[in-house]
Amino acid sequence: MSKNPKIQVDKAFAALRIWVKELDYAPVIDLMAAGHDSPWKLLASTMLSARTKDAVTTKASKSLFSRADTPEKTAKLSVDELAELIYPVGFYRTKAENLKKLAENIVEKFGGVVPETLEELTTLPGVGVKTASLVLIKAFDKYEICVDTHVHRISNMWGLVETKTPEETRVELKKTLPKKYWKEINQELVTLGQTVCRPTKHECGKCPLKELCPVSTEHS
């Protein structure tokens, strides 16, 4: 957070919580978390979701888990079998290869149990900080901050941070953003960024924070 944040954090999150609930819209990770009952399912679906539409990810996840709902079962399938199950997610062949490697690593290194630390999760093939953070939050209910392009962009726009990369944003937000907002910032800012505060079009008149946002045209 910058020394003089340009938005009132408590008021902003209070407004966002109400708005997200009334909007009845959730990023793909929340749709997946609602229907998945294991850390493995959440981790696998998160990997599948990259560059893929929500509906396609959900369908592919259900198809995959109908045959392989654990790392052990997934590791036993061939890349061709996995590719067929997850088609037509984006880059399905590459994701099938990564999924098999991921399952094999979890079986071999962690006894088939998805690890519960950022350090261990990011040693797994295809798992970066963003994916690991989401899994820690959604699967293990741990205090972590997941930063994607929306969170990075909007946090800078609001003056919460002054950073150049999503990882820098995550580090800086963890220093100063009240911990009670860590788990939810991704859901709320991704929802905002996908609907009314898109990268190329800000619909400030529809924004729940139009009276709070420092760049809103509604109160300038």
mmCIF file of C-alpha atoms in Angstrom:
data_model
loop_
_atom_site.group_PDB
_atom_site.id
_atom_site.type_symbol
_atom_site.label_atom_id
_atom_site.label_comp_id
_atom_site.label_asym_id
_atom_site.label_seq_id
_atom_site.Cartn_x
_atom_site.Cartn_y
_atom_site.Cartn_z
ATOM 1 C CA MET A 1 0.000 0.000 0.000
ATOM 2 C CA SER A 2 1.320 3.428 -0.774
ATOM 3 C CA LYS A 3 1.869 5.843 2.085
ATOM 4 C CA ASN A 4 -1.291 7.743 1.157
ATOM 5 C CA PRO A 5 -3.801 5.334 -0.399
ATOM 6 C CA LYS A 6 -6.287 7.114 -2.612
ATOM 7 C CA ILE A 7 -9.264 4.960 -1.687
ATOM 8 C CA GLN A 8 -10.893 4.281 1.684
ATOM 9 C CA VAL A 9 -10.212 0.572 2.078
ATOM 10 C CA ASP A 10 -12.866 -0.323 4.659
ATOM 11 C CA LYS A 11 -15.627 1.516 2.792
ATOM 12 C CA ALA A 12 -14.510 0.049 -0.527
ATOM 13 C CA PHE A 13 -14.605 -3.551 0.677
ATOM 14 C CA ALA A 14 -17.917 -3.042 2.466
ATOM 15 C CA ALA A 15 -19.453 -1.786 -0.772
ATOM 16 C CA LEU A 16 -17.859 -4.533 -2.854
ATOM 17 C CA ARG A 17 -19.141 -7.291 -0.562
ATOM 18 C CA ILE A 18 -22.727 -6.095 -0.966
ATOM 19 C CA TRP A 19 -22.359 -5.563 -4.707
ATOM 20 C CA VAL A 20 -20.794 -8.985 -5.412
ATOM 21 C CA LYS A 21 -23.528 -10.742 -3.448
ATOM 22 C CA GLU A 22 -26.291 -8.890 -5.300
ATOM 23 C CA LEU A 23 -24.582 -9.292 -8.675
ATOM 24 C CA ASP A 24 -24.721 -13.092 -8.460
ATOM 25 C CA TYR A 25 -21.570 -13.334 -10.556
ATOM 26 C CA ALA A 26 -18.459 -15.235 -9.552
ATOM 27 C CA PRO A 27 -15.093 -15.755 -11.244
ATOM 28 C CA VAL A 28 -14.402 -19.319 -12.316
ATOM 29 C CA ILE A 29 -12.380 -20.128 -9.197
ATOM 30 C CA ASP A 30 -15.410 -19.542 -6.989
ATOM 31 C CA LEU A 31 -17.632 -21.629 -9.226
ATOM 32 C CA MET A 32 -15.127 -24.440 -8.952
ATOM 33 C CA ALA A 33 -14.635 -24.096 -5.221
ATOM 34 C CA ALA A 34 -18.373 -24.427 -4.684
ATOM 35 C CA GLY A 35 -18.502 -27.793 -6.401
ATOM 36 C CA HIS A 36 -15.190 -29.396 -5.540
ATOM 37 C CA ASP A 37 -14.644 -31.337 -2.358
ATOM 38 C CA SER A 38 -10.879 -31.832 -2.384
ATOM 39 C CA PRO A 39 -7.689 -29.783 -2.754
ATOM 40 C CA TRP A 40 -6.727 -31.914 -5.753
ATOM 41 C CA LYS A 41 -9.916 -31.094 -7.648
ATOM 42 C CA LEU A 42 -9.466 -27.413 -6.957
ATOM 43 C CA LEU A 43 -5.817 -27.477 -8.002
ATOM 44 C CA ALA A 44 -6.516 -29.397 -11.207
ATOM 45 C CA SER A 45 -9.424 -27.152 -12.183
ATOM 46 C CA THR A 46 -7.371 -24.038 -11.525
ATOM 47 C CA MET A 47 -4.760 -25.295 -13.960
ATOM 48 C CA LEU A 48 -7.425 -26.048 -16.567
ATOM 49 C CA SER A 49 -8.960 -22.581 -16.243
ATOM 50 C CA ALA A 50 -6.017 -20.660 -17.716
ATOM 51 C CA ARG A 51 -7.043 -18.947 -20.976
ATOM 52 C CA THR A 52 -10.318 -20.847 -20.964
ATOM 53 C CA LYS A 53 -13.924 -19.704 -20.608
ATOM 54 C CA ASP A 54 -15.650 -20.487 -17.331
ATOM 55 C CA ALA A 55 -18.275 -22.789 -18.827
ATOM 56 C CA VAL A 56 -15.636 -24.796 -20.702
ATOM 57 C CA THR A 57 -13.500 -25.176 -17.582
ATOM 58 C CA THR A 58 -16.447 -26.378 -15.528
ATOM 59 C CA LYS A 59 -17.465 -28.940 -18.155
ATOM 60 C CA ALA A 60 -13.891 -30.191 -18.604
ATOM 61 C CA SER A 61 -13.406 -30.507 -14.847
ATOM 62 C CA LYS A 62 -16.534 -32.632 -14.501
ATOM 63 C CA SER A 63 -15.400 -34.813 -17.391
ATOM 64 C CA LEU A 64 -11.944 -35.275 -15.866
ATOM 65 C CA PHE A 65 -13.204 -36.063 -12.385
ATOM 66 C CA SER A 66 -15.678 -38.621 -13.685
ATOM 67 C CA ARG A 67 -12.617 -40.759 -14.510
ATOM 68 C CA ALA A 68 -9.891 -39.404 -12.267
ATOM 69 C CA ASP A 69 -10.716 -37.505 -9.089
ATOM 70 C CA THR A 70 -7.427 -38.116 -7.233
ATOM 71 C CA PRO A 71 -3.742 -37.635 -8.074
ATOM 72 C CA GLU A 72 -3.270 -41.431 -8.090
ATOM 73 C CA LYS A 73 -6.020 -42.025 -10.645
ATOM 74 C CA THR A 74 -4.851 -39.104 -12.773
ATOM 75 C CA ALA A 75 -1.253 -40.299 -12.819
ATOM 76 C CA LYS A 76 -2.353 -43.687 -14.174
ATOM 77 C CA LEU A 77 -4.026 -42.188 -17.247
ATOM 78 C CA SER A 78 -2.079 -41.502 -20.429
ATOM 79 C CA VAL A 79 -1.605 -38.003 -21.784
ATOM 80 C CA ASP A 80 -3.907 -38.914 -24.682
ATOM 81 C CA GLU A 81 -6.646 -40.034 -22.292
ATOM 82 C CA LEU A 82 -6.316 -36.865 -20.234
ATOM 83 C CA ALA A 83 -6.346 -34.684 -23.346
ATOM 84 C CA GLU A 84 -9.555 -36.322 -24.508
ATOM 85 C CA LEU A 85 -11.200 -35.790 -21.110
ATOM 86 C CA ILE A 86 -10.345 -32.095 -20.813
ATOM 87 C CA TYR A 87 -10.941 -31.077 -24.451
ATOM 88 C CA PRO A 88 -11.696 -28.306 -25.531
ATOM 89 C CA VAL A 89 -9.949 -26.232 -22.842
ATOM 90 C CA GLY A 90 -7.282 -23.920 -24.211
ATOM 91 C CA PHE A 91 -3.957 -25.668 -24.907
ATOM 92 C CA TYR A 92 -5.567 -28.941 -23.850
ATOM 93 C CA ARG A 93 -2.655 -31.109 -25.007
ATOM 94 C CA THR A 94 -0.096 -29.118 -23.024
ATOM 95 C CA LYS A 95 -2.417 -29.031 -20.017
ATOM 96 C CA ALA A 96 -2.867 -32.801 -20.229
ATOM 97 C CA GLU A 97 0.902 -33.259 -20.103
ATOM 98 C CA ASN A 98 1.212 -30.839 -17.175
ATOM 99 C CA LEU A 99 -1.693 -32.476 -15.363
ATOM 100 C CA LYS A 100 -0.065 -35.889 -15.570
ATOM 101 C CA LYS A 101 3.286 -34.534 -14.366
ATOM 102 C CA LEU A 102 1.542 -32.690 -11.546
ATOM 103 C CA ALA A 103 -0.286 -35.814 -10.395
ATOM 104 C CA GLU A 104 2.873 -37.917 -10.573
ATOM 105 C CA ASN A 105 4.817 -35.366 -8.512
ATOM 106 C CA ILE A 106 2.159 -35.201 -5.813
ATOM 107 C CA VAL A 107 2.051 -38.996 -5.601
ATOM 108 C CA GLU A 108 5.830 -39.423 -5.552
ATOM 109 C CA LYS A 109 6.847 -36.475 -3.380
ATOM 110 C CA PHE A 110 3.839 -35.927 -1.143
ATOM 111 C CA GLY A 111 2.195 -39.330 -0.886
ATOM 112 C CA GLY A 112 -0.781 -38.282 -2.973
ATOM 113 C CA VAL A 113 -1.660 -35.367 -0.690
ATOM 114 C CA VAL A 114 -1.694 -31.811 -2.055
ATOM 115 C CA PRO A 115 0.795 -29.798 0.050
ATOM 116 C CA GLU A 116 -0.417 -26.881 2.167
ATOM 117 C CA THR A 117 2.388 -24.346 1.825
ATOM 118 C CA LEU A 118 3.203 -21.858 -0.915
ATOM 119 C CA GLU A 119 6.798 -23.051 -0.987
ATOM 120 C CA GLU A 120 5.852 -26.689 -1.580
ATOM 121 C CA LEU A 121 3.039 -25.968 -4.009
ATOM 122 C CA THR A 122 5.256 -23.847 -6.244
ATOM 123 C CA THR A 123 7.745 -26.719 -6.585
ATOM 124 C CA LEU A 124 5.075 -28.614 -8.515
ATOM 125 C CA PRO A 125 5.134 -28.482 -12.345
ATOM 126 C CA GLY A 126 2.775 -25.905 -13.772
ATOM 127 C CA VAL A 127 1.955 -24.342 -10.402
ATOM 128 C CA GLY A 128 2.889 -20.688 -10.042
ATOM 129 C CA VAL A 129 2.321 -18.297 -7.174
ATOM 130 C CA LYS A 130 -1.155 -17.285 -8.378
ATOM 131 C CA THR A 131 -2.420 -20.862 -8.584
ATOM 132 C CA ALA A 132 -0.780 -21.813 -5.293
ATOM 133 C CA SER A 133 -2.313 -18.814 -3.543
ATOM 134 C CA LEU A 134 -5.796 -19.661 -4.799
ATOM 135 C CA VAL A 135 -5.476 -23.251 -3.615
ATOM 136 C CA LEU A 136 -4.292 -22.161 -0.175
ATOM 137 C CA ILE A 137 -7.243 -19.794 0.161
ATOM 138 C CA LYS A 138 -10.012 -21.929 -1.328
ATOM 139 C CA ALA A 139 -8.899 -25.441 -0.397
ATOM 140 C CA PHE A 140 -7.194 -24.860 2.949
ATOM 141 C CA ASP A 141 -8.806 -21.605 4.135
ATOM 142 C CA LYS A 142 -5.403 -20.023 4.704
ATOM 143 C CA TYR A 143 -4.606 -16.332 4.780
ATOM 144 C CA GLU A 144 -2.965 -15.551 1.457
ATOM 145 C CA ILE A 145 -3.402 -12.985 -1.302
ATOM 146 C CA CYS A 146 -3.963 -14.079 -4.881
ATOM 147 C CA VAL A 147 -2.984 -11.449 -7.417
ATOM 148 C CA ASP A 148 -3.889 -11.716 -11.069
ATOM 149 C CA THR A 149 -3.868 -8.963 -13.684
ATOM 150 C CA HIS A 150 -7.143 -7.477 -12.413
ATOM 151 C CA VAL A 151 -5.999 -7.285 -8.795
ATOM 152 C CA HIS A 152 -2.653 -5.860 -9.888
ATOM 153 C CA ARG A 153 -4.214 -3.251 -12.159
ATOM 154 C CA ILE A 154 -6.973 -2.076 -9.827
ATOM 155 C CA SER A 155 -4.768 -2.022 -6.715
ATOM 156 C CA ASN A 156 -2.403 0.323 -8.537
ATOM 157 C CA MET A 157 -5.254 2.377 -9.957
ATOM 158 C CA TRP A 158 -6.631 2.907 -6.448
ATOM 159 C CA GLY A 159 -3.235 3.888 -5.064
ATOM 160 C CA LEU A 160 -3.059 0.890 -2.725
ATOM 161 C CA VAL A 161 0.329 -0.034 -4.183
ATOM 162 C CA GLU A 162 2.852 1.331 -6.613
ATOM 163 C CA THR A 163 4.183 -1.782 -8.334
ATOM 164 C CA LYS A 164 5.109 -3.069 -11.759
ATOM 165 C CA THR A 165 4.251 -6.780 -11.553
ATOM 166 C CA PRO A 166 1.539 -8.944 -9.940
ATOM 167 C CA GLU A 167 4.084 -10.606 -7.662
ATOM 168 C CA GLU A 168 5.333 -7.217 -6.441
ATOM 169 C CA THR A 169 1.711 -6.302 -5.789
ATOM 170 C CA ARG A 170 1.162 -9.470 -3.738
ATOM 171 C CA VAL A 171 4.224 -8.764 -1.629
ATOM 172 C CA GLU A 172 3.291 -5.132 -1.006
ATOM 173 C CA LEU A 173 -0.367 -5.857 -0.233
ATOM 174 C CA LYS A 174 0.677 -8.486 2.327
ATOM 175 C CA LYS A 175 2.694 -5.841 4.138
ATOM 176 C CA THR A 176 -0.087 -3.376 4.665
ATOM 177 C CA LEU A 177 -3.526 -4.539 3.509
ATOM 178 C CA PRO A 178 -5.558 -5.539 6.604
ATOM 179 C CA LYS A 179 -5.404 -9.316 6.877
ATOM 180 C CA LYS A 180 -9.186 -9.612 7.033
ATOM 181 C CA TYR A 181 -9.281 -8.672 3.327
ATOM 182 C CA TRP A 182 -6.569 -11.020 2.090
ATOM 183 C CA LYS A 183 -8.774 -13.978 1.170
ATOM 184 C CA GLU A 184 -11.470 -11.949 -0.567
ATOM 185 C CA ILE A 185 -9.561 -9.337 -2.561
ATOM 186 C CA ASN A 186 -9.161 -11.657 -5.548
ATOM 187 C CA GLN A 187 -12.827 -12.564 -5.813
ATOM 188 C CA GLU A 188 -14.006 -8.996 -5.535
ATOM 189 C CA LEU A 189 -11.461 -7.264 -7.732
ATOM 190 C CA VAL A 190 -11.599 -9.965 -10.406
ATOM 191 C CA THR A 191 -15.386 -9.650 -10.452
ATOM 192 C CA LEU A 192 -15.043 -5.870 -10.720
ATOM 193 C CA GLY A 193 -12.363 -6.159 -13.393
ATOM 194 C CA GLN A 194 -14.374 -8.599 -15.501
ATOM 195 C CA THR A 195 -17.591 -6.596 -15.414
ATOM 196 C CA VAL A 196 -17.530 -2.812 -14.970
ATOM 197 C CA CYS A 197 -13.849 -1.945 -14.556
ATOM 198 C CA ARG A 198 -12.393 -3.757 -17.524
ATOM 199 C CA PRO A 199 -8.872 -2.907 -18.747
ATOM 200 C CA THR A 200 -10.099 -1.124 -21.865
ATOM 201 C CA LYS A 201 -13.465 0.150 -20.678
ATOM 202 C CA HIS A 202 -14.390 1.640 -17.304
ATOM 203 C CA GLU A 203 -18.151 1.859 -16.828
ATOM 204 C CA CYS A 204 -17.929 4.160 -13.842
ATOM 205 C CA GLY A 205 -21.671 4.823 -13.788
ATOM 206 C CA LYS A 206 -22.306 1.149 -12.989
ATOM 207 C CA CYS A 207 -19.482 0.802 -10.456
ATOM 208 C CA PRO A 208 -20.352 0.276 -6.775
ATOM 209 C CA LEU A 209 -17.338 2.405 -5.897
ATOM 210 C CA LYS A 210 -18.083 5.368 -8.128
ATOM 211 C CA GLU A 211 -18.168 7.704 -5.123
ATOM 212 C CA LEU A 212 -14.928 6.288 -3.675
ATOM 213 C CA CYS A 213 -12.697 5.510 -6.630
ATOM 214 C CA PRO A 214 -9.982 8.128 -7.268
ATOM 215 C CA VAL A 215 -10.262 7.762 -11.038
ATOM 216 C CA SER A 216 -14.051 7.611 -11.353
ATOM 217 C CA THR A 217 -15.573 10.106 -13.761
ATOM 218 C CA GLU A 218 -18.759 10.162 -11.668
ATOM 219 C CA HIS A 219 -17.475 12.475 -8.978
ATOM 220 C CA SER A 220 -14.701 14.335 -10.757
#
